[in-house]
Amino acid sequence: MAGSEDQKFSLQEVLDTFKLCLSENKEVYLEQYVAGWRGLVKFLNSLGSVFGFISKDAVSKIQILVSYMKGENASHYATVQSMVKYELDNNLVDVNKKGSHPESGCRTLLRLHRALRWLELFLDRLRTSTEDSKTSALCAEAYNESLAQHHPWMIRKAAGMAFLVLPGRQTFFEVMNVGPPEQVVAKLGEALPLISEVYQITEDLYAQHNLLDLP
Ligand code: 1PZ
């Protein structure tokens, strides 16, 4: 199948990009962060079109960030830290309610950041799950503990319905393209601390600047 190779998800690939996310002084590189999300979107797309409305939103947020990273102020969009500083110093963020900067880098990244928490919780549940665990239940639990708290009723409903058609644990592990279940579990154990660290650094930065509730 022509072109199928570049669409193929590999957990290893995502793991690698999150590994490359952190600079020596623990800044988060936007390019790698976005690359990590691209990999996750690939994975989501491989699960079926029911998840299209989710991956579309993620893609549009990725595109907003990429347009800043490639725009005239690209140099300020090298890391999450430099982006936050630049946008705040130049009043480019709608802080309390939507105004003239509805698509700031800060608020856009915050949406992905919140989704990263879901990912962390979900992957950890998968890692510790047993053969008879239901991926839909693991996913819903992780969602309710994280992203759902930021979503209105309609989206929670739609997400809940999408979760029901998630493939079972075995298929899920196969799509990850890592090898036998033990290897998937090991790989997840490797990936999780990296994802957690990136999450925590971003969370602390946003908290420090009071950015955790950006509209
Ligand atoms: C493997 C199963 C995948 C389940 C993914 C769980 C997340 C469900 C999220 C449902 C999002 C629905 C679409 C749109 C939501 C937007 O309203 C919000 C807020 O953005 P705003 O409206 O303020 O601009 N968008 C988000 O919360 C970002 C959601 C990104 C989700 C990416 C999931 C990637 C999954 C990777 C799979 C391994």
Coordinates of C-alpha atoms and ligand atoms in Angstrom, one line a residue:
M1 CA 0.0 0.0 0.0
A2 CA 1.6 3.2 -1.2
G3 CA 2.0 5.8 1.4
S4 CA 0.8 3.6 4.3
E5 CA 4.2 3.6 5.9
D6 CA 4.3 7.2 6.9
Q7 CA 0.8 6.9 8.4
K8 CA 1.9 4.0 10.5
F9 CA 2.0 4.8 14.2
S10 CA 4.8 3.6 16.4
L11 CA 4.8 4.2 20.1
Q12 CA 8.6 4.3 19.9
E13 CA 8.4 7.3 17.6
V14 CA 6.2 9.2 20.1
L15 CA 8.4 8.2 22.9
D16 CA 11.4 9.5 21.1
T17 CA 9.9 12.9 20.4
F18 CA 8.9 13.4 24.0
K19 CA 12.4 12.4 25.0
L20 CA 13.7 15.2 22.8
C21 CA 11.2 17.7 24.2
L22 CA 13.3 18.9 27.1
S23 CA 16.4 21.1 26.8
E24 CA 19.3 20.8 29.2
N25 CA 17.8 23.5 31.4
K26 CA 14.4 21.8 31.3
E27 CA 12.7 24.1 28.8
V28 CA 10.1 22.4 26.5
Y29 CA 10.9 22.6 22.8
L30 CA 7.8 23.4 20.9
E31 CA 8.9 21.7 17.8
Q32 CA 9.3 18.3 19.5
Y33 CA 6.1 18.9 21.6
V34 CA 4.2 19.4 18.4
A35 CA 5.9 16.4 16.7
G36 CA 4.8 14.3 19.7
W37 CA 1.2 15.4 19.1
R38 CA 1.5 14.7 15.4
G39 CA 2.4 11.1 16.3
L40 CA -0.5 10.8 18.7
V41 CA -2.9 12.1 16.0
K42 CA -1.6 9.5 13.6
F43 CA -2.4 6.9 16.2
L44 CA -5.8 8.2 16.8
N45 CA -6.6 8.3 13.1
S46 CA -5.5 4.6 12.8
L47 CA -8.2 3.7 15.3
G48 CA -11.0 4.8 13.0
S49 CA -13.1 7.7 11.7
V50 CA -15.3 7.9 14.9
F51 CA -12.3 9.8 16.4
G52 CA -12.2 12.3 13.6
F53 CA -13.8 15.1 15.5
I54 CA -11.1 14.6 18.2
S55 CA -8.2 14.5 15.9
K56 CA -9.5 17.4 13.8
D57 CA -9.4 19.6 16.9
A58 CA -5.9 18.4 17.8
V59 CA -4.7 19.1 14.3
S60 CA -6.2 22.5 14.2
K61 CA -4.4 23.4 17.5
I62 CA -1.1 21.9 16.1
Q63 CA -1.6 24.1 13.0
I64 CA -2.0 27.3 15.1
L65 CA 1.2 26.6 16.9
V66 CA 3.1 25.7 13.8
S67 CA 2.0 28.9 12.1
Y68 CA 3.5 30.9 15.0
M69 CA 6.6 28.7 14.9
K70 CA 7.0 29.5 11.2
G71 CA 5.8 33.1 11.4
E72 CA 7.7 36.4 11.6
N73 CA 8.2 36.0 15.4
A74 CA 9.4 32.4 15.1
S75 CA 12.4 33.0 17.3
H76 CA 10.1 33.5 20.3
Y77 CA 8.4 30.2 19.6
A78 CA 11.3 27.9 20.2
T79 CA 10.2 26.8 23.6
V80 CA 7.1 26.9 25.7
Q81 CA 8.9 29.2 28.1
S82 CA 10.0 31.7 25.4
M83 CA 6.5 31.6 24.0
V84 CA 4.8 32.4 27.3
K85 CA 7.3 35.2 28.0
Y86 CA 6.9 36.7 24.6
E87 CA 3.1 36.6 24.4
L88 CA 2.7 37.9 28.0
D89 CA 5.3 40.7 27.6
N90 CA 3.5 41.8 24.4
N91 CA -0.1 41.5 25.6
L92 CA -0.9 38.8 23.1
V93 CA -3.0 36.7 25.4
D94 CA -6.6 37.1 26.3
V95 CA -6.3 36.4 30.0
N96 CA -9.8 36.7 31.4
K97 CA -12.2 36.6 28.5
K98 CA -12.0 36.2 24.8
G99 CA -11.0 39.4 23.1
S100 CA -8.6 40.3 20.3
H101 CA -6.3 37.3 20.8
P102 CA -8.6 34.3 20.8
E103 CA -5.9 32.0 19.4
S104 CA -2.9 32.8 21.3
G105 CA -0.1 30.3 21.5
C106 CA -0.6 30.1 25.3
R107 CA -4.3 29.2 25.2
T108 CA -3.8 26.8 22.3
L109 CA -1.0 24.9 24.0
L110 CA -3.0 24.8 27.2
R111 CA -5.7 22.7 25.4
L112 CA -3.0 20.2 24.3
H113 CA -1.4 20.4 27.7
R114 CA -4.7 19.3 29.4
A115 CA -5.0 16.5 26.9
L116 CA -1.5 15.4 27.8
R117 CA -2.7 14.8 31.3
W118 CA -5.4 12.6 30.0
L119 CA -2.8 10.7 28.0
E120 CA -0.6 10.3 31.1
L121 CA -3.5 8.9 33.1
F122 CA -4.8 6.7 30.3
L123 CA -1.4 5.2 29.4
D124 CA -0.7 4.5 33.0
R125 CA -4.1 2.6 33.3
L126 CA -3.2 0.7 30.2
R127 CA 0.2 -0.2 31.5
T128 CA -1.3 -1.6 34.7
S129 CA -4.3 -3.2 33.1
T130 CA -5.0 -6.9 32.8
E131 CA -6.1 -8.9 29.8
D132 CA -9.8 -8.5 30.6
S133 CA -9.6 -4.8 31.2
K134 CA -11.9 -2.7 28.9
T135 CA -10.0 0.1 27.1
S136 CA -13.2 2.1 26.9
A137 CA -13.5 2.1 30.7
L138 CA -9.8 3.0 31.2
C139 CA -10.1 5.8 28.7
A140 CA -13.3 7.2 30.3
E141 CA -11.9 7.1 33.8
A142 CA -8.8 9.0 32.6
Y143 CA -11.0 11.5 30.8
N144 CA -13.3 12.1 33.7
E145 CA -10.3 12.8 35.9
S146 CA -8.8 15.3 33.6
L147 CA -10.1 16.8 30.3
A148 CA -13.8 16.3 31.1
Q149 CA -13.5 19.0 33.7
H150 CA -12.7 21.5 31.0
H151 CA -15.3 20.3 28.5
P152 CA -19.0 21.3 28.2
W153 CA -21.7 18.6 28.3
M154 CA -22.0 18.1 24.5
I155 CA -18.4 17.3 24.1
R156 CA -18.3 15.0 27.1
K157 CA -21.3 13.2 25.6
A158 CA -19.6 12.8 22.2
A159 CA -16.3 11.8 23.8
G160 CA -18.1 9.2 25.9
M161 CA -19.7 7.7 22.8
A162 CA -16.4 7.6 20.9
F163 CA -14.8 5.7 23.8
L164 CA -17.3 2.9 23.5
V165 CA -16.0 1.9 20.1
L166 CA -12.4 1.8 21.2
P167 CA -10.7 -1.5 20.2
G168 CA -10.1 -4.0 22.9
R169 CA -6.8 -4.1 24.8
Q170 CA -5.2 -6.7 22.6
T171 CA -5.9 -4.8 19.3
F172 CA -4.9 -1.6 21.0
F173 CA -1.6 -3.0 21.9
E174 CA -1.1 -4.3 18.4
V175 CA -1.8 -0.9 16.9
M176 CA 1.0 0.5 19.0
N177 CA 3.4 -1.4 16.9
V178 CA 5.8 -2.3 19.7
G179 CA 5.7 -6.0 19.9
P180 CA 4.2 -8.5 22.3
P181 CA 2.1 -7.2 25.3
E182 CA 5.0 -7.4 27.8
Q183 CA 7.1 -5.2 25.5
V184 CA 4.2 -2.7 25.2
V185 CA 3.9 -2.6 29.0
A186 CA 7.7 -2.0 29.3
K187 CA 7.6 0.7 26.6
L188 CA 4.8 2.4 28.4
G189 CA 6.8 2.3 31.6
E190 CA 9.6 4.0 29.8
A191 CA 7.4 6.7 28.1
L192 CA 5.4 7.7 31.1
P193 CA 8.0 9.4 33.2
L194 CA 9.0 11.5 30.2
I195 CA 5.5 12.5 29.4
S196 CA 4.9 13.3 33.1
E197 CA 8.0 15.5 33.3
V198 CA 7.0 17.5 30.2
Y199 CA 3.5 17.8 31.7
Q200 CA 4.7 18.9 35.1
I201 CA 7.2 21.5 33.8
T202 CA 4.4 23.0 31.6
E203 CA 1.9 22.9 34.5
D204 CA 4.3 24.7 36.9
L205 CA 5.1 27.3 34.3
Y206 CA 1.4 28.0 33.6
A207 CA 0.6 28.0 37.3
Q208 CA 3.4 30.5 38.0
H209 CA 2.0 32.9 35.4
N210 CA -1.7 32.3 36.3
L211 CA -2.4 30.8 32.9
L212 CA -4.2 27.6 33.8
D213 CA -7.7 29.0 33.1
L214 CA -7.1 30.9 29.8
P215 CA -10.4 31.3 27.9
Ligands
1PZ1 C1 -7.6 6.7 22.3 C2 -8.8 7.4 22.5 C3 -8.7 8.9 22.2 C4 -9.5 9.6 23.2 C5 -9.1 11.0 23.3 C6 -9.6 11.6 24.6 C7 -9.8 13.0 24.5 C8 -11.2 13.4 24.2 C9 -11.3 14.8 23.8 C10 -12.5 15.2 23.1 C11 -12.2 16.5 22.3 C12 -13.3 16.8 21.4 C13 -13.1 17.9 20.4 C14 -12.9 19.3 20.7 C15 -12.7 19.8 21.8 C16 -12.4 21.3 22.1 O1 -13.6 22.0 22.4 C17 -11.4 21.4 23.2 C18 -11.2 22.8 23.8 O2 -10.7 23.6 22.8 P1 -11.4 25.0 22.5 O3 -12.8 24.7 22.1 O4 -11.3 25.8 23.8 O5 -10.6 25.6 21.4 N1 -10.2 20.8 22.8 C19 -9.4 20.0 23.6 O6 -9.7 19.8 24.7 C20 -8.2 19.4 23.0 C21 -8.4 18.0 22.7 C22 -7.3 17.3 22.1 C23 -7.4 15.8 22.2 C24 -6.3 15.1 21.6 C25 -6.4 13.6 21.9 C26 -5.3 12.9 21.3 C27 -5.4 11.5 21.5 C28 -4.2 10.7 21.3 C29 -4.5 9.3 21.3 C30 -3.5 8.4 21.8

